[in-house]
XYZ file of N, CA and C in Angstrom:
417
model
N -10.567 0.434 26.836
C -10.464 -0.154 25.510
C -9.810 0.851 24.555
N -8.816 0.390 23.798
C -8.108 1.237 22.846
C -8.910 1.312 21.553
N -9.417 2.492 21.240
C -10.215 2.646 20.024
C -9.442 3.361 18.921
N -8.180 3.683 19.169
C -7.376 4.371 18.159
C -7.144 3.443 16.973
N -7.244 4.009 15.797
C -7.019 3.232 14.575
C -5.537 2.895 14.461
N -5.261 1.653 14.111
C -3.892 1.196 13.895
C -3.826 0.482 12.554
N -2.682 0.575 11.921
C -2.464 -0.134 10.670
C -1.224 -1.011 10.790
N -1.174 -2.012 9.942
C -0.010 -2.887 9.836
C 0.452 -2.844 8.393
N 1.723 -2.583 8.184
C 2.305 -2.523 6.841
C 3.571 -3.372 6.831
N 4.038 -3.703 5.619
C 5.171 -4.623 5.531
C 6.198 -4.166 4.493
N 7.456 -4.189 4.933
C 8.588 -4.097 4.013
C 8.722 -5.514 3.465
N 8.218 -5.737 2.269
C 8.158 -7.072 1.694
C 9.208 -7.208 0.602
N 10.036 -8.243 0.714
C 11.132 -8.449 -0.219
C 10.919 -9.723 -1.027
N 11.204 -9.635 -2.341
C 11.117 -10.826 -3.176
C 12.455 -11.568 -3.106
N 12.595 -12.630 -3.897
C 13.804 -13.465 -3.836
C 15.057 -12.739 -4.322
N 14.887 -11.615 -5.032
C 16.031 -10.821 -5.494
C 16.275 -9.617 -4.582
N 15.663 -9.631 -3.405
C 15.763 -8.553 -2.412
C 15.306 -7.203 -2.953
N 14.329 -7.254 -3.830
C 13.659 -6.030 -4.271
C 12.450 -5.818 -3.375
N 12.177 -4.577 -3.073
C 11.050 -4.227 -2.233
C 9.768 -4.243 -3.063
N 8.753 -4.945 -2.583
C 7.463 -5.012 -3.267
C 6.626 -3.843 -2.753
N 6.357 -2.892 -3.638
C 5.611 -1.693 -3.267
C 4.376 -1.536 -4.136
N 3.466 -0.711 -3.669
C 2.279 -0.371 -4.448
C 2.420 1.081 -4.895
N 2.405 1.278 -6.211
C 2.448 2.627 -6.763
C 1.011 3.131 -6.860
N 0.750 4.201 -6.147
C -0.584 4.810 -6.133
C -0.621 5.981 -7.089
N -1.545 5.916 -8.000
C -1.776 7.024 -8.916
C -3.221 7.442 -8.720
N -3.388 8.660 -8.204
C -4.729 9.171 -7.919
C -4.973 10.429 -8.733
N -6.209 10.629 -9.132
C -6.522 11.827 -9.918
C -6.099 13.104 -9.184
N -5.390 13.977 -9.913
C -5.000 15.263 -9.347
C -3.799 15.235 -8.415
N -3.103 14.105 -8.298
C -1.939 14.004 -7.414
C -0.771 13.385 -8.165
N 0.431 13.731 -7.744
C 1.605 13.047 -8.275
C 1.617 11.611 -7.740
N 2.169 10.662 -8.501
C 2.253 9.279 -8.017
C 3.079 9.191 -6.737
N 2.731 8.227 -5.911
C 3.508 7.934 -4.712
C 3.441 6.431 -4.462
N 4.352 5.929 -3.657
C 4.461 4.507 -3.397
C 4.184 4.248 -1.921
N 3.560 3.108 -1.639
C 3.256 2.728 -0.256
C 3.637 1.275 -0.027
N 3.839 0.950 1.240
C 4.041 -0.428 1.651
C 2.691 -1.133 1.647
N 2.645 -2.404 1.271
C 1.395 -3.140 1.388
C 0.936 -3.151 2.844
N -0.354 -3.038 3.050
C -0.895 -3.096 4.398
C -2.144 -2.272 4.528
N -2.662 -2.244 5.743
C -3.875 -1.488 5.998
C -4.331 -1.670 7.429
N -5.593 -1.371 7.650
C -6.153 -1.370 8.989
C -6.163 -2.737 9.656
N -5.944 -2.705 10.971
C -6.029 -3.916 11.783
C -7.476 -4.058 12.229
N -8.082 -5.193 11.894
C -9.484 -5.414 12.222
C -9.644 -5.883 13.662
N -10.824 -5.656 14.254
C -11.064 -6.104 15.639
C -10.789 -7.602 15.787
N -10.069 -7.948 16.857
C -9.731 -9.340 17.132
C -8.544 -9.864 16.353
N -7.937 -9.032 15.539
C -6.823 -9.434 14.679
C -5.521 -8.907 15.274
N -4.469 -9.718 15.231
C -3.158 -9.222 15.649
C -2.566 -8.418 14.493
N -1.610 -7.545 14.781
C -0.949 -6.825 13.680
C -0.322 -7.777 12.659
N 0.267 -8.876 13.120
C 0.872 -9.823 12.178
C -0.196 -10.501 11.319
N -1.326 -10.859 11.921
C -2.425 -11.425 11.134
C -2.877 -10.426 10.066
N -2.979 -9.156 10.459
C -3.426 -8.115 9.532
C -2.484 -7.983 8.346
N -1.180 -8.050 8.592
C -0.231 -7.871 7.496
C -0.297 -9.054 6.527
N -0.543 -10.261 7.042
C -0.741 -11.416 6.147
C -1.998 -11.217 5.309
N -3.097 -10.824 5.944
C -4.357 -10.624 5.235
C -4.231 -9.523 4.187
N -3.648 -8.400 4.589
C -3.507 -7.271 3.665
C -2.596 -7.614 2.491
N -1.526 -8.356 2.726
C -0.635 -8.754 1.621
C -1.401 -9.580 0.602
N -2.304 -10.432 1.078
C -3.089 -11.222 0.131
C -4.128 -10.359 -0.575
N -4.828 -9.511 0.182
C -5.855 -8.664 -0.433
C -5.275 -7.724 -1.484
N -4.140 -7.106 -1.175
C -3.576 -6.074 -2.057
C -2.661 -6.614 -3.143
N -2.028 -7.760 -2.885
C -1.039 -8.277 -3.832
C -1.359 -9.674 -4.348
N -2.269 -10.384 -3.681
C -2.460 -11.802 -3.976
C -1.247 -12.584 -3.513
N -0.625 -12.112 -2.411
C 0.664 -12.652 -1.966
C 0.552 -13.452 -0.675
N 1.392 -14.476 -0.596
C 1.638 -15.194 0.649
C 3.027 -14.773 1.105
N 3.176 -14.556 2.415
C 4.449 -14.066 2.942
C 4.916 -14.944 4.093
N 6.213 -14.844 4.382
C 6.807 -15.636 5.453
C 7.916 -14.826 6.108
N 8.507 -15.394 7.158
C 9.614 -14.750 7.880
C 9.230 -13.348 8.338
N 8.024 -13.214 8.871
C 7.522 -11.916 9.298
C 8.098 -11.579 10.672
N 8.703 -10.393 10.771
C 9.151 -9.928 12.085
C 9.027 -8.411 12.161
N 8.898 -7.927 13.390
C 8.718 -6.494 13.634
C 9.904 -5.695 13.121
N 9.604 -4.520 12.591
C 10.656 -3.591 12.179
C 10.606 -2.347 13.049
N 9.478 -1.631 13.015
C 9.373 -0.363 13.738
C 7.899 0.001 13.874
N 7.581 0.747 14.913
C 6.237 1.301 15.077
C 6.330 2.806 14.912
N 5.500 3.336 14.022
C 5.441 4.781 13.791
C 4.267 5.327 14.595
N 4.559 6.195 15.523
C 3.516 6.751 16.382
C 2.954 8.011 15.741
N 2.267 7.778 14.637
C 1.618 8.856 13.895
C 0.118 8.621 14.007
N -0.645 9.314 13.220
C -2.077 9.050 13.195
C -2.434 8.561 11.807
N -2.809 7.326 11.625
C -2.906 6.311 12.665
C -1.534 5.736 13.020
N -1.466 5.043 14.161
C -0.251 4.316 14.516
C -0.017 3.251 13.455
N 1.217 3.162 12.961
C 1.553 2.189 11.926
C 2.613 1.234 12.448
N 2.285 -0.042 12.443
C 3.213 -1.086 12.872
C 3.799 -1.681 11.595
N 5.106 -1.534 11.435
C 5.773 -1.988 10.212
C 6.526 -3.284 10.471
N 6.380 -4.206 9.560
C 7.025 -5.506 9.628
C 7.991 -5.659 8.457
N 8.852 -6.650 8.560
C 9.728 -7.065 7.465
C 9.348 -8.507 7.159
N 9.221 -8.840 5.867
C 8.847 -10.199 5.495
C 9.401 -10.544 4.124
N 9.326 -11.817 3.825
C 9.775 -12.360 2.549
C 8.557 -12.825 1.753
N 8.553 -12.508 0.460
C 7.491 -12.940 -0.438
C 7.655 -14.419 -0.756
N 6.596 -15.200 -0.557
C 6.608 -16.616 -0.931
C 6.137 -16.749 -2.370
N 4.951 -16.202 -2.648
C 4.418 -16.201 -4.007
C 3.395 -15.082 -4.130
N 3.076 -14.744 -5.382
C 2.152 -13.650 -5.616
C 1.390 -13.919 -6.915
N 0.064 -13.758 -6.843
C -0.807 -13.892 -8.001
C -1.697 -12.654 -8.033
N -1.348 -11.681 -8.868
C -2.091 -10.421 -8.889
C -3.562 -10.627 -9.262
N -3.884 -11.714 -9.914
C -5.285 -11.995 -10.249
C -6.091 -12.427 -9.029
N -5.413 -12.733 -7.927
C -6.092 -13.163 -6.696
C -6.375 -11.991 -5.755
N -5.969 -10.785 -6.129
C -6.198 -9.627 -5.256
C -7.685 -9.454 -4.995
N -8.020 -9.136 -3.743
C -9.432 -9.061 -3.363
C -9.807 -7.758 -2.679
N -8.897 -6.845 -2.514
C -9.177 -5.611 -1.792
C -10.317 -4.819 -2.422
N -11.148 -4.202 -1.575
C -12.279 -3.418 -2.067
C -11.824 -2.207 -2.861
N -10.584 -1.754 -2.656
C -10.092 -0.586 -3.384
C -10.043 -0.811 -4.893
N -9.976 -2.067 -5.323
C -9.888 -2.356 -6.752
C -11.238 -2.202 -7.457
N -12.304 -2.073 -6.695
C -13.637 -1.912 -7.286
C -14.070 -0.455 -7.340
N -13.176 0.446 -6.957
C -13.511 1.873 -6.916
C -12.562 2.657 -7.814
N -12.892 2.796 -9.099
C -11.987 3.471 -10.038
C -11.671 4.917 -9.659
N -12.553 5.575 -8.917
C -12.293 6.963 -8.523
C -11.151 7.078 -7.521
N -10.712 5.952 -6.950
C -9.586 5.963 -6.014
C -8.245 5.868 -6.728
N -8.258 5.747 -8.052
C -7.018 5.672 -8.812
C -6.545 4.241 -8.985
N -5.252 4.103 -9.321
C -4.701 2.776 -9.593
C -3.758 2.329 -8.489
N -3.599 1.022 -8.413
C -2.741 0.360 -7.429
C -1.837 -0.599 -8.201
N -0.702 -0.109 -8.667
C 0.208 -0.923 -9.463
C 1.307 -1.486 -8.573
N 1.613 -2.747 -8.755
C 2.672 -3.398 -7.985
C 3.995 -3.166 -8.689
N 4.994 -2.718 -7.928
C 6.332 -2.501 -8.480
C 7.373 -3.144 -7.576
N 8.402 -3.714 -8.202
C 9.531 -4.306 -7.491
C 10.681 -3.315 -7.561
N 11.044 -2.769 -6.408
C 11.979 -1.650 -6.368
C 13.300 -2.084 -5.732
N 14.413 -1.939 -6.477
C 15.722 -2.251 -5.889
C 16.142 -1.136 -4.937
N 17.037 -1.442 -3.995
C 17.432 -0.432 -3.009
C 17.944 0.861 -3.633
N 18.670 0.767 -4.728
C 19.263 1.966 -5.331
C 18.218 2.887 -5.958
N 17.004 2.408 -6.176
C 15.958 3.237 -6.784
C 15.094 3.968 -5.755
N 15.280 3.688 -4.482
C 14.430 4.296 -3.463
C 14.525 5.816 -3.429
N 15.681 6.341 -3.741
C 15.837 7.801 -3.688
C 15.088 8.507 -4.815
N 14.632 7.757 -5.816
C 13.958 8.395 -6.944
C 12.433 8.258 -6.895
N 11.900 7.686 -5.806
C 10.449 7.554 -5.691
C 9.958 8.274 -4.439
N 8.679 8.545 -4.407
C 8.050 9.207 -3.269
C 7.387 8.140 -2.402
N 8.184 7.502 -1.525
C 7.671 6.459 -0.638
C 6.990 7.111 0.556
N 5.766 6.693 0.818
C 4.993 7.223 1.939
C 4.676 6.111 2.931
N 4.714 6.364 4.200
C 5.077 7.631 4.812
C 6.588 7.832 4.749
N 7.043 9.075 4.853
C 8.482 9.361 4.769
C 9.301 8.604 5.817
N 8.693 8.274 6.936
C 9.406 7.533 7.990
C 9.801 6.140 7.522
N 9.044 5.568 6.591
C 9.396 4.256 6.053
C 10.691 4.343 5.256
N 10.804 5.367 4.437
C 12.036 5.576 3.680
C 13.204 5.861 4.623
N 12.968 6.663 5.641
C 14.017 6.963 6.620
C 14.491 5.678 7.299
N 13.560 4.794 7.646
C 13.931 3.526 8.272
C 14.836 2.718 7.346
N 14.494 2.632 6.065
C 15.309 1.871 5.114
C 16.695 2.494 4.943
N 16.755 3.816 4.916
C 18.056 4.486 4.786
C 18.927 4.265 6.018
N 18.311 4.240 7.181
C 19.050 4.054 8.431
C 19.390 2.594 8.695
N 18.738 1.681 7.979
C 18.929 0.239 8.196
C 19.127 -0.478 6.867
N 20.189 -0.146 6.121
C 20.369 -0.749 4.791
C 20.536 -2.268 4.825
N 20.951 -2.814 5.963
C 21.127 -4.261 6.056
C 19.802 -5.014 5.945
N 18.683 -4.314 6.095
C 17.386 -4.960 5.983
C 17.221 -5.626 4.616
N 17.871 -5.106 3.596
C 17.766 -5.672 2.258
C 18.443 -7.032 2.161
N 19.343 -7.328 3.045
C 20.022 -8.630 2.989
C 19.623 -9.566 4.133
N 18.758 -9.092 5.030
C 18.334 -9.893 6.186
C 17.229 -10.872 5.880
N 16.442 -10.614 4.876
C 15.238 -11.424 4.662
C 15.541 -12.750 4.008
């Protein structure tokens, strides 16, 4: 049985092909941006997890989900590409929003030309976007 922790994250694009990211601001750290996503729960497929996490973190429904890349880091991160259907930030349900000591989780829509000016984590996600610029027009 595989007990290694795995996460599912998504390169999520809105109708203007802007990347939907979460800006993390934590006490004592410089801001950084992350892809929506999180841990894969027992019995859940990575694709199921990315749908669930998009709703929990963004209040979003997504479509056109397909594999992008797997990062063999700790934890293993399975990255998907998807299109935003709709988003209601008031519907966010993630437990992280009830813990003010964890900082803020602001949603930002980032155009491709702005990626070089933000600290996107993990760095491999930014590298993937730089190596695959057509991803912005594929969704």
